[in-house]
GROMACS .gro file of N, CA and C in nm:
model
  357
    1MET      N    1   1.783  13.322  -8.273
    1MET     CA    2   1.925  13.336  -8.290
    1MET      C    3   1.968  13.228  -8.388
    2PRO      N    4   2.036  13.252  -8.493
    2PRO     CA    5   2.086  13.384  -8.528
    2PRO      C    6   1.978  13.475  -8.586
    3HIS      N    7   2.004  13.605  -8.574
    3HIS     CA    8   1.918  13.705  -8.635
    3HIS      C    9   1.987  13.753  -8.761
    4ILE      N   10   1.917  13.744  -8.872
    4ILE     CA   11   1.974  13.777  -9.002
    4ILE      C   12   1.891  13.891  -9.061
    5THR      N   13   1.957  13.999  -9.095
    5THR     CA   14   1.890  14.112  -9.159
    5THR      C   15   1.959  14.137  -9.292
    6VAL      N   16   1.879  14.141  -9.397
    6VAL     CA   17   1.934  14.161  -9.532
    6VAL      C   18   1.874  14.287  -9.591
    7ASP      N   19   1.958  14.386  -9.614
    7ASP     CA   20   1.919  14.508  -9.683
    7ASP      C   21   1.961  14.494  -9.829
    8TYR      N   22   1.873  14.532  -9.920
    8TYR     CA   23   1.905  14.515 -10.063
    8TYR      C   24   1.846  14.628 -10.145
    9SER      N   25   1.914  14.660 -10.254
    9SER     CA   26   1.865  14.762 -10.347
    9SER      C   27   1.738  14.713 -10.414
   10PRO      N   28   1.635  14.798 -10.422
   10PRO     CA   29   1.510  14.757 -10.486
   10PRO      C   30   1.527  14.713 -10.631
   11SER      N   31   1.632  14.761 -10.697
   11SER     CA   32   1.656  14.720 -10.836
   11SER      C   33   1.689  14.571 -10.846
   12LEU      N   34   1.713  14.505 -10.731
   12LEU     CA   35   1.743  14.361 -10.729
   12LEU      C   36   1.621  14.276 -10.692
   13SER      N   37   1.506  14.337 -10.678
   13SER     CA   38   1.387  14.264 -10.633
   13SER      C   39   1.358  14.140 -10.716
   14GLU      N   40   1.370  14.151 -10.846
   14GLU     CA   41   1.344  14.036 -10.934
   14GLU      C   42   1.461  13.938 -10.936
   15ALA      N   43   1.581  13.988 -10.919
   15ALA     CA   44   1.702  13.905 -10.933
   15ALA      C   45   1.739  13.831 -10.805
   16PHE      N   46   1.685  13.872 -10.691
   16PHE     CA   47   1.724  13.817 -10.562
   16PHE      C   48   1.615  13.724 -10.510
   17ASP      N   49   1.645  13.595 -10.505
   17ASP     CA   50   1.552  13.494 -10.452
   17ASP      C   51   1.567  13.491 -10.300
   18ARG      N   52   1.496  13.580 -10.235
   18ARG     CA   53   1.508  13.597 -10.090
   18ARG      C   54   1.460  13.473 -10.013
   19HIS      N   55   1.347  13.422 -10.049
   19HIS     CA   56   1.292  13.304  -9.980
   19HIS      C   57   1.385  13.185  -9.997
   20GLY      N   58   1.433  13.164 -10.118
   20GLY     CA   59   1.526  13.055 -10.145
   20GLY      C   60   1.655  13.069 -10.066
   21PHE      N   61   1.703  13.194 -10.055
   21PHE     CA   62   1.823  13.218  -9.975
   21PHE      C   63   1.801  13.175  -9.831
   22ALA      N   64   1.693  13.221  -9.770
   22ALA     CA   65   1.668  13.189  -9.629
   22ALA      C   66   1.655  13.039  -9.608
   23LEU      N   67   1.584  12.971  -9.696
   23LEU     CA   68   1.566  12.827  -9.681
   23LEU      C   69   1.697  12.750  -9.698
   24ALA      N   70   1.788  12.802  -9.779
   24ALA     CA   71   1.919  12.737  -9.796
   24ALA      C   72   2.015  12.773  -9.683
   25PHE      N   73   2.009  12.897  -9.637
   25PHE     CA   74   2.105  12.943  -9.537
   25PHE      C   75   2.073  12.894  -9.396
   26HIS      N   76   1.947  12.895  -9.358
   26HIS     CA   77   1.911  12.859  -9.220
   26HIS      C   78   1.968  12.725  -9.174
   27PRO      N   79   1.945  12.615  -9.245
   27PRO     CA   80   1.999  12.488  -9.195
   27PRO      C   81   2.152  12.483  -9.194
   28ALA      N   82   2.215  12.544  -9.293
   28ALA     CA   83   2.361  12.542  -9.298
   28ALA      C   84   2.420  12.625  -9.183
   29ALA      N   85   2.362  12.741  -9.157
   29ALA     CA   86   2.410  12.826  -9.047
   29ALA      C   87   2.386  12.759  -8.913
   30ALA      N   88   2.268  12.702  -8.895
   30ALA     CA   89   2.235  12.636  -8.768
   30ALA      C   90   2.333  12.523  -8.739
   31GLU      N   91   2.365  12.445  -8.840
   31GLU     CA   92   2.459  12.335  -8.822
   31GLU      C   93   2.598  12.387  -8.785
   32LEU      N   94   2.641  12.492  -8.852
   32LEU     CA   95   2.774  12.546  -8.828
   32LEU      C   96   2.792  12.600  -8.686
   33ILE      N   97   2.687  12.665  -8.634
   33ILE     CA   98   2.702  12.726  -8.501
   33ILE      C   99   2.638  12.644  -8.390
   34GLY      N  100   2.582  12.529  -8.423
   34GLY     CA  101   2.524  12.443  -8.321
   34GLY      C  102   2.393  12.495  -8.265
   35SER      N  103   2.309  12.545  -8.353
   35SER     CA  104   2.178  12.596  -8.313
   35SER      C  105   2.070  12.517  -8.385
   36ALA      N  106   1.948  12.529  -8.339
   36ALA     CA  107   1.835  12.466  -8.408
   36ALA      C  108   1.789  12.556  -8.522
   37VAL      N  109   1.753  12.496  -8.634
   37VAL     CA  110   1.710  12.574  -8.750
   37VAL      C  111   1.588  12.660  -8.716
   38GLN      N  112   1.505  12.615  -8.623
   38GLN     CA  113   1.386  12.691  -8.583
   38GLN      C  114   1.422  12.825  -8.520
   39ASN      N  115   1.545  12.838  -8.475
   39ASN     CA  116   1.588  12.963  -8.411
   39ASN      C  117   1.636  13.068  -8.511
   40CYS      N  118   1.652  13.030  -8.636
   40CYS     CA  119   1.699  13.125  -8.739
   40CYS      C  120   1.583  13.214  -8.782
   41LYS      N  121   1.611  13.343  -8.789
   41LYS     CA  122   1.511  13.440  -8.832
   41LYS      C  123   1.575  13.536  -8.931
   42THR      N  124   1.514  13.552  -9.047
   42THR     CA  125   1.568  13.642  -9.148
   42THR      C  126   1.465  13.747  -9.185
   43ARG      N  127   1.508  13.872  -9.185
   43ARG     CA  128   1.425  13.984  -9.231
   43ARG      C  129   1.489  14.043  -9.355
   44PHE      N  130   1.406  14.078  -9.452
   44PHE     CA  131   1.455  14.140  -9.575
   44PHE      C  132   1.399  14.282  -9.582
   45ARG      N  133   1.487  14.377  -9.610
   45ARG     CA  134   1.445  14.516  -9.615
   45ARG      C  135   1.496  14.581  -9.743
   46PRO      N  136   1.405  14.620  -9.833
   46PRO     CA  137   1.451  14.697  -9.948
   46PRO      C  138   1.499  14.834  -9.898
   47ILE      N  139   1.605  14.882  -9.957
   47ILE     CA  140   1.665  15.009  -9.915
   47ILE      C  141   1.590  15.123  -9.984
   48ASP      N  142   1.536  15.215  -9.904
   48ASP     CA  143   1.464  15.328  -9.961
   48ASP      C  144   1.556  15.422 -10.037
   49GLU      N  145   1.673  15.445  -9.981
   49GLU     CA  146   1.765  15.539 -10.045
   49GLU      C  147   1.907  15.500 -10.008
   50ALA      N  148   1.994  15.499 -10.106
   50ALA     CA  149   2.135  15.470 -10.082
   50ALA      C  150   2.219  15.535 -10.192
   51VAL      N  151   2.340  15.568 -10.159
   51VAL     CA  152   2.437  15.615 -10.256
   51VAL      C  153   2.553  15.518 -10.249
   52ILE      N  154   2.584  15.457 -10.361
   52ILE     CA  155   2.692  15.359 -10.367
   52ILE      C  156   2.803  15.418 -10.454
   53GLY      N  157   2.923  15.420 -10.401
   53GLY     CA  158   3.037  15.474 -10.476
   53GLY      C  159   3.013  15.617 -10.517
   54GLY      N  160   3.028  15.643 -10.646
   54GLY     CA  161   3.010  15.777 -10.700
   54GLY      C  162   2.866  15.814 -10.727
   55GLY      N  163   2.772  15.728 -10.689
   55GLY     CA  164   2.631  15.759 -10.703
   55GLY      C  165   2.572  15.726 -10.839
   56GLY      N  166   2.643  15.648 -10.920
   56GLY     CA  167   2.593  15.611 -11.052
   56GLY      C  168   2.469  15.524 -11.045
   57ALA      N  169   2.388  15.531 -11.150
   57ALA     CA  170   2.263  15.456 -11.154
   57ALA      C  171   2.284  15.306 -11.168
   58GLY      N  172   2.400  15.263 -11.211
   58GLY     CA  173   2.425  15.121 -11.234
   58GLY      C  174   2.480  15.047 -11.114
   59GLU      N  175   2.462  15.101 -10.995
   59GLU     CA  176   2.515  15.039 -10.874
   59GLU      C  177   2.402  14.983 -10.788
   60ALA      N  178   2.427  14.869 -10.727
   60ALA     CA  179   2.329  14.808 -10.636
   60ALA      C  180   2.405  14.736 -10.525
   61MET      N  181   2.333  14.702 -10.420
   61MET     CA  182   2.399  14.636 -10.308
   61MET      C  183   2.307  14.539 -10.236
   62VAL      N  184   2.370  14.442 -10.171
   62VAL     CA  185   2.305  14.354 -10.075
   62VAL      C  186   2.398  14.351  -9.954
   63HIS      N  187   2.345  14.383  -9.837
   63HIS     CA  188   2.426  14.377  -9.714
   63HIS      C  189   2.352  14.290  -9.613
   64LEU      N  190   2.422  14.188  -9.564
   64LEU     CA  191   2.366  14.097  -9.465
   64LEU      C  192   2.434  14.121  -9.332
   65GLU      N  193   2.354  14.142  -9.229
   65GLU     CA  194   2.405  14.151  -9.093
   65GLU      C  195   2.357  14.029  -9.018
   66LEU      N  196   2.450  13.957  -8.959
   66LEU     CA  197   2.420  13.833  -8.890
   66LEU      C  198   2.461  13.850  -8.744
   67ALA      N  199   2.364  13.847  -8.653
   67ALA     CA  200   2.391  13.864  -8.511
   67ALA      C  201   2.372  13.730  -8.441
   68ILE      N  202   2.475  13.689  -8.367
   68ILE     CA  203   2.472  13.560  -8.298
   68ILE      C  204   2.507  13.580  -8.151
   69LEU      N  205   2.469  13.482  -8.069
   69LEU     CA  206   2.505  13.487  -7.928
   69LEU      C  207   2.657  13.481  -7.913
   70PRO      N  208   2.712  13.551  -7.815
   70PRO     CA  209   2.857  13.549  -7.794
   70PRO      C  210   2.907  13.408  -7.763
   71GLY      N  211   3.036  13.388  -7.785
   71GLY     CA  212   3.099  13.261  -7.749
   71GLY      C  213   3.157  13.184  -7.866
   72ARG      N  214   3.124  13.225  -7.989
   72ARG     CA  215   3.183  13.158  -8.106
   72ARG      C  216   3.322  13.216  -8.131
   73ASP      N  217   3.414  13.130  -8.170
   73ASP     CA  218   3.550  13.177  -8.197
   73ASP      C  219   3.557  13.248  -8.332
   74ALA      N  220   3.669  13.316  -8.355
   74ALA     CA  221   3.688  13.395  -8.477
   74ALA      C  222   3.679  13.309  -8.602
   75ASP      N  223   3.729  13.186  -8.597
   75ASP     CA  224   3.724  13.097  -8.713
   75ASP      C  225   3.580  13.062  -8.749
   76THR      N  226   3.498  13.033  -8.649
   76THR     CA  227   3.357  12.999  -8.674
   76THR      C  228   3.285  13.119  -8.734
   77LYS      N  229   3.311  13.237  -8.681
   77LYS     CA  230   3.247  13.358  -8.735
   77LYS      C  231   3.291  13.382  -8.879
   78ALA      N  232   3.419  13.359  -8.907
   78ALA     CA  233   3.469  13.377  -9.044
   78ALA      C  234   3.401  13.278  -9.139
   79ARG      N  235   3.390  13.152  -9.096
   79ARG     CA  236   3.325  13.052  -9.181
   79ARG      C  237   3.177  13.084  -9.200
   80LEU      N  238   3.112  13.136  -9.097
   80LEU     CA  239   2.972  13.175  -9.108
   80LEU      C  240   2.956  13.290  -9.207
   81GLY      N  241   3.046  13.387  -9.202
   81GLY     CA  242   3.042  13.498  -9.297
   81GLY      C  243   3.064  13.452  -9.440
   82GLU      N  244   3.159  13.362  -9.459
   82GLU     CA  245   3.185  13.308  -9.593
   82GLU      C  246   3.065  13.228  -9.644
   83LEU      N  247   3.003  13.151  -9.556
   83LEU     CA  248   2.884  13.075  -9.592
   83LEU      C  249   2.771  13.168  -9.635
   84ALA      N  250   2.749  13.273  -9.557
   84ALA     CA  251   2.643  13.369  -9.589
   84ALA      C  252   2.669  13.435  -9.724
   85LEU      N  253   2.793  13.476  -9.748
   85LEU     CA  254   2.828  13.541  -9.874
   85LEU      C  255   2.805  13.446  -9.992
   86ALA      N  256   2.846  13.322  -9.977
   86ALA     CA  257   2.827  13.224 -10.085
   86ALA      C  258   2.679  13.200 -10.112
   87ARG      N  259   2.599  13.184 -10.007
   87ARG     CA  260   2.455  13.158 -10.027
   87ARG      C  261   2.385  13.279 -10.089
   88LEU      N  262   2.425  13.399 -10.048
   88LEU     CA  263   2.368  13.519 -10.110
   88LEU      C  264   2.396  13.519 -10.259
   89CYS      N  265   2.520  13.497 -10.295
   89CYS     CA  266   2.558  13.499 -10.437
   89CYS      C  267   2.489  13.388 -10.515
   90ASP      N  268   2.466  13.274 -10.451
   90ASP     CA  269   2.393  13.164 -10.516
   90ASP      C  270   2.250  13.203 -10.550
   91HIS      N  271   2.194  13.298 -10.477
   91HIS     CA  272   2.053  13.334 -10.494
   91HIS      C  273   2.033  13.471 -10.558
   92LEU      N  274   2.139  13.524 -10.618
   92LEU     CA  275   2.132  13.648 -10.695
   92LEU      C  276   2.156  13.617 -10.842
   93LYS      N  277   2.056  13.640 -10.925
   93LYS     CA  278   2.074  13.625 -11.069
   93LYS      C  279   2.149  13.748 -11.120
   94PRO      N  280   2.224  13.733 -11.229
   94PRO     CA  281   2.289  13.851 -11.287
   94PRO      C  282   2.183  13.956 -11.322
   95ALA      N  283   2.211  14.079 -11.286
   95ALA     CA  284   2.119  14.190 -11.313
   95ALA      C  285   2.184  14.277 -11.420
   96THR      N  286   2.127  14.276 -11.538
   96THR     CA  287   2.183  14.348 -11.652
   96THR      C  288   2.203  14.495 -11.620
   97GLY      N  289   2.323  14.542 -11.646
   97GLY     CA  290   2.353  14.683 -11.627
   97GLY      C  291   2.383  14.724 -11.484
   98LEU      N  292   2.392  14.628 -11.393
   98LEU     CA  293   2.418  14.662 -11.253
   98LEU      C  294   2.548  14.600 -11.203
   99ASN      N  295   2.624  14.679 -11.131
   99ASN     CA  296   2.736  14.628 -11.052
   99ASN      C  297   2.679  14.609 -10.912
  100VAL      N  298   2.684  14.487 -10.861
  100VAL     CA  299   2.623  14.456 -10.732
  100VAL      C  300   2.732  14.427 -10.630
  101GLN      N  301   2.735  14.505 -10.523
  101GLN     CA  302   2.826  14.479 -10.412
  101GLN      C  303   2.751  14.396 -10.308
  102VAL      N  304   2.808  14.282 -10.272
  102VAL     CA  305   2.746  14.192 -10.174
  102VAL      C  306   2.840  14.185 -10.054
  103THR      N  307   2.788  14.222  -9.937
  103THR     CA  308   2.871  14.227  -9.817
  103THR      C  309   2.801  14.157  -9.701
  104VAL      N  310   2.883  14.108  -9.607
  104VAL     CA  311   2.832  14.035  -9.490
  104VAL      C  312   2.907  14.084  -9.366
  105GLU      N  313   2.832  14.106  -9.260
  105GLU     CA  314   2.889  14.142  -9.130
  105GLU      C  315   2.838  14.042  -9.027
  106VAL      N  316   2.929  13.982  -8.952
  106VAL     CA  317   2.892  13.889  -8.844
  106VAL      C  318   2.931  13.955  -8.713
  107ARG      N  319   2.836  13.963  -8.621
  107ARG     CA  320   2.865  14.027  -8.493
  107ARG      C  321   2.797  13.951  -8.379
  108ASP      N  322   2.846  13.973  -8.259
  108ASP     CA  323   2.785  13.916  -8.140
  108ASP      C  324   2.669  14.004  -8.096
  109LEU      N  325   2.563  13.941  -8.047
  109LEU     CA  326   2.453  14.015  -7.985
  109LEU      C  327   2.501  14.067  -7.850
  110ALA      N  328   2.474  14.192  -7.822
  110ALA     CA  329   2.513  14.249  -7.694
  110ALA      C  330   2.424  14.196  -7.582
  111SER      N  331   2.297  14.187  -7.610
  111SER     CA  332   2.201  14.139  -7.511
  111SER      C  333   2.086  14.076  -7.588
  112TYR      N  334   2.031  13.969  -7.534
  112TYR     CA  335   1.927  13.898  -7.608
  112TYR      C  336   1.831  13.832  -7.510
  113HIS      N  337   1.703  13.849  -7.534
  113HIS     CA  338   1.599  13.786  -7.453
  113HIS      C  339   1.497  13.726  -7.549
  114LYS      N  340   1.441  13.612  -7.514
  114LYS     CA  341   1.348  13.545  -7.605
  114LYS      C  342   1.241  13.474  -7.525
  115ARG      N  343   1.121  13.476  -7.579
  115ARG     CA  344   1.011  13.397  -7.527
  115ARG      C  345   0.930  13.349  -7.648
  116VAL      N  346   0.894  13.223  -7.651
  116VAL     CA  347   0.812  13.168  -7.758
  116VAL      C  348   0.671  13.150  -7.703
  117LEU      N  349   0.575  13.212  -7.769
  117LEU     CA  350   0.435  13.202  -7.729
  117LEU      C  351   0.365  13.102  -7.819
  118THR      N  352   0.300  13.006  -7.763
  118THR     CA  353   0.227  12.907  -7.842
  118THR      C  354   0.081  12.909  -7.803
  119SER      N  355  -0.004  12.867  -7.895
  119SER     CA  356  -0.148  12.866  -7.866
  119SER      C  357  -0.196  12.725  -7.839
   0.00000   0.00000   0.00000
């Protein structure tokens, strides 16, 4: 926790520094919500198929879904969303010929269970 899922258009594969984003976002998010950075987990998923707007070839997207444990107030969630949006944009290079829509959704986890297995 938090669980971060980032869906992105494959046309952004070269322009989107995914690893750099996660390394920059994890400590900032953990500090903001009072969690340990070790609890942050980010998954990146290229989108197999999407239609953006009118379906033109020059459209791309990045959508981040951030799921956190309940109990954070609306202001904290808003600041977390703004932080995520800023860090995403920091790690996206301009992609020639593409209009890129970058969006963030922050939500509470409905139910969450965790166990850490060590060797």
